[in-house]
Coordinates of C-alpha atoms and ligand atoms in Angstrom, one line a residue:
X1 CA 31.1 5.3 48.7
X2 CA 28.9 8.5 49.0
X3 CA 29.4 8.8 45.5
X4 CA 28.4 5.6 44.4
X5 CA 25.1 5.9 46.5
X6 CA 23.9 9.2 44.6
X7 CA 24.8 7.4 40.9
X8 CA 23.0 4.1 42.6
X9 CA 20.3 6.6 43.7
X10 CA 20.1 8.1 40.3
X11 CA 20.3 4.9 38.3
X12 CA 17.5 3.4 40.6
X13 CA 15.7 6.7 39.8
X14 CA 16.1 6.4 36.5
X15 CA 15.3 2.7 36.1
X16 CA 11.7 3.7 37.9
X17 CA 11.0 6.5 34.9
X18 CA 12.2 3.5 32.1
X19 CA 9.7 0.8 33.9
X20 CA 7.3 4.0 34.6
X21 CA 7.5 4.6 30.7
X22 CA 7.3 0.8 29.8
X23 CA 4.5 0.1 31.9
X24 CA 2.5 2.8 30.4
X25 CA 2.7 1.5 26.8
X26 CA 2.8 -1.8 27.7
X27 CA 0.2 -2.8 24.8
X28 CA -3.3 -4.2 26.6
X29 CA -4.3 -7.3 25.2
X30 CA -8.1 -8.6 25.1
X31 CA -9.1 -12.4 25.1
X32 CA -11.3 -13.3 22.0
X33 CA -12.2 -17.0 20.4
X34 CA -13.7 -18.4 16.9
X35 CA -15.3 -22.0 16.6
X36 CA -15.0 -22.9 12.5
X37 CA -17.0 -25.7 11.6
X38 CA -14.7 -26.7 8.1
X39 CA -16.8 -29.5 7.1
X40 CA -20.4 -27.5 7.5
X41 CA -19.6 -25.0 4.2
X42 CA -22.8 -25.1 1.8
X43 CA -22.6 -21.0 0.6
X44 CA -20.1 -20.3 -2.1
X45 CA -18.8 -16.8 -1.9
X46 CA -19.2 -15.4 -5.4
X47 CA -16.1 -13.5 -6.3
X48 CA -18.3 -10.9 -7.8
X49 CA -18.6 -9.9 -4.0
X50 CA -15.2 -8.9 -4.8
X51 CA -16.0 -6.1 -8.0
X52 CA -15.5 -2.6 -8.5
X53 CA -17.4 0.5 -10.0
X54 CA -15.5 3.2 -12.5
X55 CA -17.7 6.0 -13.4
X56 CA -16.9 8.7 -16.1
X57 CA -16.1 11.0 -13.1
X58 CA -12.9 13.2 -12.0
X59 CA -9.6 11.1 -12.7
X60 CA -11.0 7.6 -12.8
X61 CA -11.3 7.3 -16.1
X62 CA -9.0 9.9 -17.7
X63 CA -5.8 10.1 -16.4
X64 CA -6.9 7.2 -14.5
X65 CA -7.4 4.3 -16.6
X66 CA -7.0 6.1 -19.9
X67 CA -4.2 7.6 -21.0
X68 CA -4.7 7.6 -24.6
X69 CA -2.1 5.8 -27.5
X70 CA -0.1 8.6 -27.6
X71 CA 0.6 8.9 -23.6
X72 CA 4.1 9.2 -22.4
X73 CA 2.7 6.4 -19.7
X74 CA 3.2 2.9 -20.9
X75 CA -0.1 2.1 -22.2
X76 CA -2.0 -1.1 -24.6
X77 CA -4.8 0.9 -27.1
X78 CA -4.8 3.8 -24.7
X79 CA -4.9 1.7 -21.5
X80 CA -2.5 2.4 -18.7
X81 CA -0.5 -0.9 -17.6
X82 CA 0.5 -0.6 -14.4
X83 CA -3.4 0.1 -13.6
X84 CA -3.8 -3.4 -15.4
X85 CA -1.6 -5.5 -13.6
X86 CA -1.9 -4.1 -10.3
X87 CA -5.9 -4.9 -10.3
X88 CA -4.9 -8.4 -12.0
X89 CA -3.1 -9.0 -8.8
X90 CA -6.4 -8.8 -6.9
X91 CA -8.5 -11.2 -9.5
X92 CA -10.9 -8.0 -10.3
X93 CA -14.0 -10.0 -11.3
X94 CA -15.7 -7.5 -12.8
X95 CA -16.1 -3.9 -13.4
X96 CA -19.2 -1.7 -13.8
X97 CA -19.8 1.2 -16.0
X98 CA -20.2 4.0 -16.9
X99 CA -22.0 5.3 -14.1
X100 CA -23.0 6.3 -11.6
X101 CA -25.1 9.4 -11.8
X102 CA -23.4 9.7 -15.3
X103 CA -25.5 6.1 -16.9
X104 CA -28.6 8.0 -17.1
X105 CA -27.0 10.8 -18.9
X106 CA -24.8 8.6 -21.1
X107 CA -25.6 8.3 -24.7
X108 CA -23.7 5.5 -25.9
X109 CA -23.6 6.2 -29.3
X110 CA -21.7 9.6 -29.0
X111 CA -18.7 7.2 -27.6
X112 CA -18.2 4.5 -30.6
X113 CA -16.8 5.4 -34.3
X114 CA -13.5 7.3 -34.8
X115 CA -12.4 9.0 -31.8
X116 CA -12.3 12.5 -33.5
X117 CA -15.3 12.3 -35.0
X118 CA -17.0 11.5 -31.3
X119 CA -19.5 14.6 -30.2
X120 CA -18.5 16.4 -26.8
X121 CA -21.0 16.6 -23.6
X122 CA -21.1 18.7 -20.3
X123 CA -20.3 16.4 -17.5
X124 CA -22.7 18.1 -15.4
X125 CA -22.7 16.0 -12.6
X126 CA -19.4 15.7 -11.7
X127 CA -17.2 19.0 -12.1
X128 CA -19.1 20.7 -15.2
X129 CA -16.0 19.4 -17.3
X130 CA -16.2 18.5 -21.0
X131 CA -16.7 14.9 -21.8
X132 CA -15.0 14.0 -24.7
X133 CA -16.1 10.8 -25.4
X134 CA -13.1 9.1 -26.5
X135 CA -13.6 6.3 -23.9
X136 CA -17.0 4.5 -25.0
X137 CA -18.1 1.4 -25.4
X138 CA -15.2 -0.3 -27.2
X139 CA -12.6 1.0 -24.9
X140 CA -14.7 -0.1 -21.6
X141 CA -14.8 -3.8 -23.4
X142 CA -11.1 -3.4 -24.0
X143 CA -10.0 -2.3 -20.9
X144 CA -12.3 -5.5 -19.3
X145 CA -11.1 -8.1 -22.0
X146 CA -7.4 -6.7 -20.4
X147 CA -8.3 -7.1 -16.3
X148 CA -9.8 -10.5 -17.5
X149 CA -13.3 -8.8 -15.6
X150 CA -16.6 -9.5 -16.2
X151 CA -18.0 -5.7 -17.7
X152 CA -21.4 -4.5 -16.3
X153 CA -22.8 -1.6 -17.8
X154 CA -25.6 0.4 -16.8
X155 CA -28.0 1.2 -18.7
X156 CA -29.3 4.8 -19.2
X157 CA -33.3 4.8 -18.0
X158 CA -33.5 8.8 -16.6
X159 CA -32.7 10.0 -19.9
X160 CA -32.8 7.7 -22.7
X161 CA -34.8 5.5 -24.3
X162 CA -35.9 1.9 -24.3
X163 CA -34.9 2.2 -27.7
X164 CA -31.4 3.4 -27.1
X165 CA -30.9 0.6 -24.4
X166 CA -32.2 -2.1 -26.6
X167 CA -29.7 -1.1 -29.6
X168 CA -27.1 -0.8 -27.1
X169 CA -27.5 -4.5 -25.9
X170 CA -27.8 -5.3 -29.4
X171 CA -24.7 -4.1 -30.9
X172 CA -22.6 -5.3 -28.0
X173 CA -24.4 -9.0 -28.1
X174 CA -25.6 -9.5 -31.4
X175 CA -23.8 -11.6 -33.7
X176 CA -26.3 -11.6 -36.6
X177 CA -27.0 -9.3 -39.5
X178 CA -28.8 -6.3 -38.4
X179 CA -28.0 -2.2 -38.5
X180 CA -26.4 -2.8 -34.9
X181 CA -24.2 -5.8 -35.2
X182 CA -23.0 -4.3 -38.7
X183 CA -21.8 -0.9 -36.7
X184 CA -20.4 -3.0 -34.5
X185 CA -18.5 -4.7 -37.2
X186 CA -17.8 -1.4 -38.9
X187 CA -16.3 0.2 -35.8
X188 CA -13.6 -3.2 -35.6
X189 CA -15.0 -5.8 -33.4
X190 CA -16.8 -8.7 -35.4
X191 CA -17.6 -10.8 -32.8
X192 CA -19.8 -10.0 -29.7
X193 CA -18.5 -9.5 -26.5
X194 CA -21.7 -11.4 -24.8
X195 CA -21.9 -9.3 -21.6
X196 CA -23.8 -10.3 -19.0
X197 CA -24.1 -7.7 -16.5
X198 CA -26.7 -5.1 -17.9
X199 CA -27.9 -2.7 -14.9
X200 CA -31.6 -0.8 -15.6
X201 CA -30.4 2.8 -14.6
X202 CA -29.1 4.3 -11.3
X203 CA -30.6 5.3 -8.5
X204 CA -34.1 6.6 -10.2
X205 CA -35.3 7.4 -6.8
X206 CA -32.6 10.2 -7.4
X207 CA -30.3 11.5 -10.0
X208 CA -31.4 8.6 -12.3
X209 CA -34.6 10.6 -13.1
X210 CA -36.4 11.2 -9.3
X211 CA -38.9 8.4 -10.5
X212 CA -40.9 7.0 -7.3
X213 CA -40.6 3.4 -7.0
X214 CA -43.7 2.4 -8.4
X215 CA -43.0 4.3 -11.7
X216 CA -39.7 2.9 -11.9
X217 CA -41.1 -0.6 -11.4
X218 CA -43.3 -0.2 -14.8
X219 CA -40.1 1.3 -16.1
X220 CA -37.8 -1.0 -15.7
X221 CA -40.6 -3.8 -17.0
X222 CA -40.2 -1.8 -20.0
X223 CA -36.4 -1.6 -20.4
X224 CA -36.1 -4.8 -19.1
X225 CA -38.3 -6.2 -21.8
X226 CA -36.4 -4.9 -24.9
X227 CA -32.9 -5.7 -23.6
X228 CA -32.7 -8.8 -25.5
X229 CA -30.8 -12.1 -25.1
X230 CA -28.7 -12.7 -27.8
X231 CA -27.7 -16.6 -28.8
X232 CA -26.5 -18.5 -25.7
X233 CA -26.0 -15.5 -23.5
X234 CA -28.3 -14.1 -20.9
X235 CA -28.3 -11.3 -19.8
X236 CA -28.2 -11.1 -15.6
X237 CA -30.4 -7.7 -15.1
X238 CA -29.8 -5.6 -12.2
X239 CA -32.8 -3.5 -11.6
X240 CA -31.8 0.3 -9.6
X241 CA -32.2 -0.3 -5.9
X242 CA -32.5 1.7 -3.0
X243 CA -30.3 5.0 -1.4
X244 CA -29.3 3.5 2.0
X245 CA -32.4 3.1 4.1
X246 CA -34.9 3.4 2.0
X247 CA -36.5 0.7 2.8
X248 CA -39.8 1.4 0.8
X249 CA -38.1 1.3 -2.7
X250 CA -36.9 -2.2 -1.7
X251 CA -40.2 -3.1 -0.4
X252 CA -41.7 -2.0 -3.7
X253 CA -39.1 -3.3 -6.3
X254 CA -39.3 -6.7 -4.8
X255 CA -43.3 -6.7 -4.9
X256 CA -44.0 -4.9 -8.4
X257 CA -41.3 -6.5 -10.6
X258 CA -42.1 -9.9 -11.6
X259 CA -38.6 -11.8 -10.3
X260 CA -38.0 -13.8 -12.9
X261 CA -37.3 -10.2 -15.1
X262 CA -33.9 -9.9 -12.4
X263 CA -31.4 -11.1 -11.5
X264 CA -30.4 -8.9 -9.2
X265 CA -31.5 -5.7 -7.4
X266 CA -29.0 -3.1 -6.3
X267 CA -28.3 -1.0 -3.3
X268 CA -26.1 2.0 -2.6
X269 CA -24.6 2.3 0.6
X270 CA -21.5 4.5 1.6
X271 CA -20.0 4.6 4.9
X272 CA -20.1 8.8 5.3
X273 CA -21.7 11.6 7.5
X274 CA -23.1 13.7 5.1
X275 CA -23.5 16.0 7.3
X276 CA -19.7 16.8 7.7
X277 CA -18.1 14.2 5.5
X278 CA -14.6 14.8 7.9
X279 CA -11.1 14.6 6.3
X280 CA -9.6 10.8 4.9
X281 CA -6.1 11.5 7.2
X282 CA -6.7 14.2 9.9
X283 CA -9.3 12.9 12.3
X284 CA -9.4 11.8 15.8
X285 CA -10.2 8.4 17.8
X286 CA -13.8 9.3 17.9
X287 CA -14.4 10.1 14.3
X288 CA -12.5 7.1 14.0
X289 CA -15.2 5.4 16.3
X290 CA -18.2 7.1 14.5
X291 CA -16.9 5.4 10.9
X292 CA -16.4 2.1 11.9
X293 CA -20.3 2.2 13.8
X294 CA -21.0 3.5 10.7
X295 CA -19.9 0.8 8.9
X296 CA -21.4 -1.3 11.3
X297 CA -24.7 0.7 10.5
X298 CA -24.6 -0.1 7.4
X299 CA -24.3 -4.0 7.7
X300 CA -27.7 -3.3 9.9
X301 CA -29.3 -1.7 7.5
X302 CA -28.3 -4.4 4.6
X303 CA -30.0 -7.0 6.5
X304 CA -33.4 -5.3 6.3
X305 CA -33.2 -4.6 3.1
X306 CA -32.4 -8.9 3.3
X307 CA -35.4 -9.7 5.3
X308 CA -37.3 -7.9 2.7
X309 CA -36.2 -9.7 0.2
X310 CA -36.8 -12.7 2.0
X311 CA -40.2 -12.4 2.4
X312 CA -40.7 -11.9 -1.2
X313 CA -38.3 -14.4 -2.2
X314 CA -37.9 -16.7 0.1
X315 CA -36.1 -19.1 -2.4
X316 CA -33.3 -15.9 -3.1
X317 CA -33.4 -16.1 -7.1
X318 CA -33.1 -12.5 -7.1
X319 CA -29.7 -11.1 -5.8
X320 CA -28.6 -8.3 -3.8
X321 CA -26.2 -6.5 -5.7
X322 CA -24.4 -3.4 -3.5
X323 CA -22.9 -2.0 -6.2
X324 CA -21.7 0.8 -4.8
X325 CA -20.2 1.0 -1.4
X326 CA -17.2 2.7 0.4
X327 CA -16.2 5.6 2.7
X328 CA -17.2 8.9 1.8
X329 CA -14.8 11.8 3.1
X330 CA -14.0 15.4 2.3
X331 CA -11.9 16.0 -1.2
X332 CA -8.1 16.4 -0.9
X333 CA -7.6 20.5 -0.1
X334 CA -7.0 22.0 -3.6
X335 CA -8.5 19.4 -5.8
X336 CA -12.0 20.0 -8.0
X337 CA -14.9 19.2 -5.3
X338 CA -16.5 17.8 -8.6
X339 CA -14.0 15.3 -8.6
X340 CA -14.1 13.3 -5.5
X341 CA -10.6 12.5 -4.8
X342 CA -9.8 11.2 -1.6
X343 CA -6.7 10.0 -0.2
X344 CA -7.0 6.9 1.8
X345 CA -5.9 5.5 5.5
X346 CA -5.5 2.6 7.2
X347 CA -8.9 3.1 8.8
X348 CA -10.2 2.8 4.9
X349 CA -8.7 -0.4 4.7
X350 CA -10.4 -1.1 8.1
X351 CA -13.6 -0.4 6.8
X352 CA -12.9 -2.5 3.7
X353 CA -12.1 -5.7 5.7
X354 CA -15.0 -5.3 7.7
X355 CA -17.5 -4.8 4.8
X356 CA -15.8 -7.9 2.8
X357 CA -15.9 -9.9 5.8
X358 CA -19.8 -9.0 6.3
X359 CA -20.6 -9.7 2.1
X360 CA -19.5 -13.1 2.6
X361 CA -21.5 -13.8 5.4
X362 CA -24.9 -13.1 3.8
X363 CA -23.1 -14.6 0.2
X364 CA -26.7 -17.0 -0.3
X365 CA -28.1 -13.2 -0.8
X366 CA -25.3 -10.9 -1.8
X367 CA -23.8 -12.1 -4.9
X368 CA -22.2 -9.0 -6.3
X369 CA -20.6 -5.8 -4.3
X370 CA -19.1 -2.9 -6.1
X371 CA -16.3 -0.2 -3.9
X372 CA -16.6 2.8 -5.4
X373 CA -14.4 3.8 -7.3
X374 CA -11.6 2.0 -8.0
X375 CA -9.0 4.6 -9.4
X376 CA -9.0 7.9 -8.2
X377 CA -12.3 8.7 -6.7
X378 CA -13.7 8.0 -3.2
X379 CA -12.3 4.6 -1.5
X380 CA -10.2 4.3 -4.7
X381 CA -7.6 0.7 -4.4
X382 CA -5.7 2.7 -7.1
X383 CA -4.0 6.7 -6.9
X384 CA -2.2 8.5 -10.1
X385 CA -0.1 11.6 -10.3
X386 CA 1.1 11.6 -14.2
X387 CA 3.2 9.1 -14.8
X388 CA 2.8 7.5 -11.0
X389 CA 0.5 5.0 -9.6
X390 CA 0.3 3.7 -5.7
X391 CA -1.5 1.2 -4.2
X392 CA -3.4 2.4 -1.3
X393 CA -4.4 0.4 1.9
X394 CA -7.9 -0.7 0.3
X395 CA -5.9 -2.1 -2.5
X396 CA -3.7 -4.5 -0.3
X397 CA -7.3 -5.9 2.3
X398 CA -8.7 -6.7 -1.7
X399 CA -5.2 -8.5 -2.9
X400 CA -5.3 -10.3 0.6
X401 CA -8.9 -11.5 0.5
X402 CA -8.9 -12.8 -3.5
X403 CA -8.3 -16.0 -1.4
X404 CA -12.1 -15.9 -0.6
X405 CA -12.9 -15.5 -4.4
X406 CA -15.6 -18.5 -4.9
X407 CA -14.6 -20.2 -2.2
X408 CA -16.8 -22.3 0.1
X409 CA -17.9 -20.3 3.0
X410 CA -17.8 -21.6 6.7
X411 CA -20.3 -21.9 9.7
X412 CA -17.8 -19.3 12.4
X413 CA -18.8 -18.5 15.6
X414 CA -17.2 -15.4 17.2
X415 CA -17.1 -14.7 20.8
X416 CA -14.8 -11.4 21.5
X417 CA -15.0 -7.6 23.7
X418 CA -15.6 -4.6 22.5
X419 CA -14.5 -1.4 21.2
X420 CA -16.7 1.4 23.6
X421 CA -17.1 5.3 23.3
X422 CA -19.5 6.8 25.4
X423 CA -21.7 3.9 26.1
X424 CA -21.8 2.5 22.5
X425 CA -20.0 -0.8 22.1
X426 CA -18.4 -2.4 19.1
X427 CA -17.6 -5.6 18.5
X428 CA -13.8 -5.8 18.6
X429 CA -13.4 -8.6 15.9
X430 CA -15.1 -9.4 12.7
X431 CA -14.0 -12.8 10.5
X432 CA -14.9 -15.0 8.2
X433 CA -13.8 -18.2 7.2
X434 CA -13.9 -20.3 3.4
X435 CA -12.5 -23.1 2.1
X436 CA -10.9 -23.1 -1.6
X437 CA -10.9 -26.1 -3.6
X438 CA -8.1 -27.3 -2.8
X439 CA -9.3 -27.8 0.7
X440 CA -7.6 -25.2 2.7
X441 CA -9.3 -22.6 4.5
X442 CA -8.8 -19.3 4.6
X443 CA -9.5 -17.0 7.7
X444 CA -10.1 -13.1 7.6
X445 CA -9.7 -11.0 10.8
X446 CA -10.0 -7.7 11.3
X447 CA -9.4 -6.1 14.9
X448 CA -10.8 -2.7 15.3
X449 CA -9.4 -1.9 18.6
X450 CA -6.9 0.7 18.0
X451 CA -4.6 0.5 21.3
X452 CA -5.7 -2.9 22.4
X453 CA -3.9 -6.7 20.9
X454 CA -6.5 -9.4 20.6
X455 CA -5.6 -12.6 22.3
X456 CA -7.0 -14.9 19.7
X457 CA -7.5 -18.9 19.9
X458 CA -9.1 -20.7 16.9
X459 CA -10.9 -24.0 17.2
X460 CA -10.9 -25.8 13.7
X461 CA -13.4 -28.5 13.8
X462 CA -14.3 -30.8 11.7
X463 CA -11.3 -31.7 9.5
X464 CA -7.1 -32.2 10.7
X465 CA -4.9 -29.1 10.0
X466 CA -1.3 -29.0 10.7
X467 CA 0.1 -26.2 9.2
X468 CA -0.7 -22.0 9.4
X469 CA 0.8 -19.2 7.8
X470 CA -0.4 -15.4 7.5
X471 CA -0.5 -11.9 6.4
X472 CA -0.9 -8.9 8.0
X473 CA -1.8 -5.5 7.4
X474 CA -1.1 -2.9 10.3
X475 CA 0.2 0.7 11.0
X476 CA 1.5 2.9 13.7
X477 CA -1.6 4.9 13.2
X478 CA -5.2 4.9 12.1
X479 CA -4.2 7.7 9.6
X480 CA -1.1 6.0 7.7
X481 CA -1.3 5.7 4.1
X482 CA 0.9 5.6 1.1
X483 CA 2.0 8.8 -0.4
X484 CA 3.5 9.5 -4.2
X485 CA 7.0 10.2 -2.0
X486 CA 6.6 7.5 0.1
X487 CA 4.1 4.7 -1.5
X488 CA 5.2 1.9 0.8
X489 CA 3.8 3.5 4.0
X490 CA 0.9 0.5 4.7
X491 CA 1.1 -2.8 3.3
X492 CA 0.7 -6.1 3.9
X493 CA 3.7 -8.4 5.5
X494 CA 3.6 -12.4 6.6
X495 CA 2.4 -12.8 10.2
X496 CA 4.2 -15.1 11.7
X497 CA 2.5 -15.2 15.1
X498 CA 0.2 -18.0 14.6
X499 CA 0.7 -21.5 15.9
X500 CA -1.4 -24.4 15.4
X501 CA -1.6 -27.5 17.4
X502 CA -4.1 -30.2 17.7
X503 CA -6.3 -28.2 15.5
X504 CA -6.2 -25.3 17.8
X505 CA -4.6 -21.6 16.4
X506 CA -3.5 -19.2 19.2
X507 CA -2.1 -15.9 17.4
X508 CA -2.1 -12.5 19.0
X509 CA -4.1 -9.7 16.9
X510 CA -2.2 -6.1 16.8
X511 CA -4.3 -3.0 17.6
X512 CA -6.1 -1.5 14.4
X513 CA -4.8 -5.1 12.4
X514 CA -6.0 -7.1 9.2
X515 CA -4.8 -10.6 9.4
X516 CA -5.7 -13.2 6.7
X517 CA -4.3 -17.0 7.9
X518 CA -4.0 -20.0 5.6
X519 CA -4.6 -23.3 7.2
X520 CA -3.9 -26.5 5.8
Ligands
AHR601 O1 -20.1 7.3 -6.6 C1 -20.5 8.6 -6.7 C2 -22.0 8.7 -6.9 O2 -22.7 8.2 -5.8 C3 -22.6 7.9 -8.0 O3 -22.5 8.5 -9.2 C4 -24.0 7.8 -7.6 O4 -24.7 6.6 -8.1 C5 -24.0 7.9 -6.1 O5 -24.8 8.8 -5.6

């Protein structure tokens, strides 16, 4: 008997420490609602939101993109495939070029012709390397005709002429008979490629020549003038826009430049502490806290630059164009700080949902967004090593979001807690809703709590939906991400936690989760 009452002692005992243990990861779970309004959508939500920036810089180009003809990695003209088809599989809209700090000291006419005849350059923004030029003009085209994107290039205004930009425009949208079109010809493409997207230089408040923005108004009037239409097409120009908060340039852009001379105007914004940039993997909950109110930041400071568009343009004919964006961290230990190669986490791909999520919520302003950089630089979807390619976490929140691509977007009202570190608070949820044309609607959620579930109810009104199904993208930890050893680390699975009835979706969000439902 005695001894059955010291193993029942030390089984109670040990049942205590289990419920102990359970008890204190039990996950906490936070109540949060969303009112959708599905027959109130008037905003379509350009899939351009949705595009990407490549500059001739580090490994995004070569060894990213191109490989040349005579690579060991399977390639069409010099273009790697699996690159191809993996950004197919997000519906890449469109794609601008070459730069960066590198348009405005891009002469495009050292990258067309025979590729050995092509003259060399210093890169000597990025690395000091030697810039070959054997990816130019025809290749970029190429490589877009290939993603089925929309190219836009951007023009070189810090260093070249209006001369130079006009000829450029020509020979890429001319089809008649003139020195420009007949290169054209000469170099194997007869017909034009009528692109659309023609940026006026890049940041000329900076390293696009240091102009103030009353000089780069008259500028741009000029190179905006002599970059032509050419037949039917029309040329959407994008004049350069502001650094972040600069509020001024914005201000001035918007007042000097007549609007109907563009389309758009751009704005750079990344999501980075320049004064220590931190590391993309190792960090802690509250540099983890500090990016996503950074990113937060950011959306702030977007709608001022908004309301001072608005004033000038109340109408919004021009566009906001953020065309570059993205989280900024220290380079990978070893690699060329030149090169500005960055692994990327699950707290990337929180950032990413969050800005999407915020782009198509001001869509009647913001009708292009560009994440910098695509392959292999800063928040890249895209990482090579040789002969491999993985798909990082930023990849999958763009693959799961193509749903929103020109989609309708819908009136949502979110009520939800926050996320709170020393007496700032976050909201915990961000989403946004759209209907495709098929008539079912699409909801993005992103829950930035990274212990805490969301208790989530959805109130669809305005329309009869019976069915729901989801994805979600999650990991153990803020800091996950897919490796060349282990690639599958983060990615996207179906959620089956949502039920619907009488219009009504209850689902429960994981901590630090990315959840895109499909209601019909
Ligand atoms: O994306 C890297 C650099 O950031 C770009 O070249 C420049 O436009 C910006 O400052």
């Amino acid at each position: 008997m005695k001894h059955y009452g010291v193993i029942t002692t030390l089984f109670l005992f040990f049942t205590s420490l289990v419920t102990v243990t359970v008890a204190q990861t039990r996950v906490e779970s936070v109540p949060a609602n969303i009112i959708v309004s599905t027959d109130l959508g008037t905003k379509i939500i350009s899939r351009h939101i949705y595009g990407h920036f490549s500059e001739h810089l580090g490994h995004c180009i070569y060894g990213g993109y191109w490989v040349g003809e005579t690579s060991s990695v399977p390639n069409t003209r010099g273009i790697r495939n699996d690159i191809v088809e993996a950004l197919k599989k997000t519906g890449i809209p469109n794609l601008r070029w070459p730069g960066g700090c590198f348009a405005d000291e891009y002469h495009w006419m050292d990258g067309i012709g025979p590729r050995e005849k092509r003259p060399t350059m210093i890169n000597t923004h990025w690395g000091g390397v030697t810039e070959d030029n054997s990816f130019g003009t025809h290749e970029f085209l190429d490589l877009c005709e290939q993603l089925g994107a929309e190219p836009y290039i951007c023009g070189n205004v810090g260093s070249g002429s209006v001369e130079e930009m006009s000829k450029w425009v020509e020979y890429i949208n001319s089809d008649g008979i003139n020195p420009m079109s007949d290169m054209r010809r000469e170099n194997g493409r007869d017909k034009p490629w009528n692109v659309k997207f023609w940026g006026v230089g890049n940041e000329n408040w900076g390293c696009g020549g240091h102009m103030t923005a009353a000089y780069y108004s008259d500028q741009y009037r000029r190179y905006a003038t002599y970059a032509r239409n050419y037949g039917s097409n029309r040329l959407l120009k994008i004049a350069g826009g502001a650094g972040a908060s600069d509020f001024d340039w914005t201000e001035t852009l918007m007042r000097d430049i007549p609007h109907h001379m563009m389309w758009g105007l751009s704005l750079h914004y990344y999501t980075v502490n320049w004064e220590d940039k931190g590391s993309a993997t190792s960090f802690v909950e509250r540099d983890y806290f500090e990016t996503i109110s950074r990113c937060l930041n950011v959306e702030n400071a977007i709608d001022r630059h908004i309301d001072i568009m608005d004033r000038y343009d109340p109408e919004k004919r021009v566009a906001l164009v953020v065309d570059e964006w993205g989280t900024w961290w220290n380079v990978e230990p070893g690699t060329n700080p030149g090169f500005l190669f960055q692994q990327n986490a699950m707290r990337d791909a929180m950032v990413a949902g969050l800005s999407l999520n915020y782009f198509n919520e001001r869509c009647d302003r913001i009708k292009m967004a560009n994440i910098a950089q695509t392959v292999n630089v800063l928040q890249s979807l895209i990482l090579t090593d040789g002969e491999k390619m993985l798909l990082t976490p930023t990849y999958h929140v763009f693959e799961m979001y193509r749903i929103h691509h020109d989609a309708t977007l819908l009136p949502l009202t979110l009520n939800c807690s926050s996320y709170a570190m020393d007496g700032t608070e976050l909201p915990s949820v961000s989403a946004s809703a759209s209907m495709d044309k098929e008539g079912v609607v699409h909801i993005s959620m992103v829950n930035i709590e990274p212990a805490r579930n969301v208790r989530m109810l959805i109130d669809l009104r305005g329309g009869d939906f019976t069915h729901v199904a989801g994805r979600i993208l999650t990991a153990h930890e803020l800091n996950a991400h897919n490796t060349f050893g282990s690639p599958e680390e983060v990615k996207p699975v179906s959620f089956g936690g949502a039920k619907i009835s009488k219009n009504m979706i209850s689902l429960e969000m994981p901590a630090k989760s990315i959840i895109v439902l499909e209601v019909k």
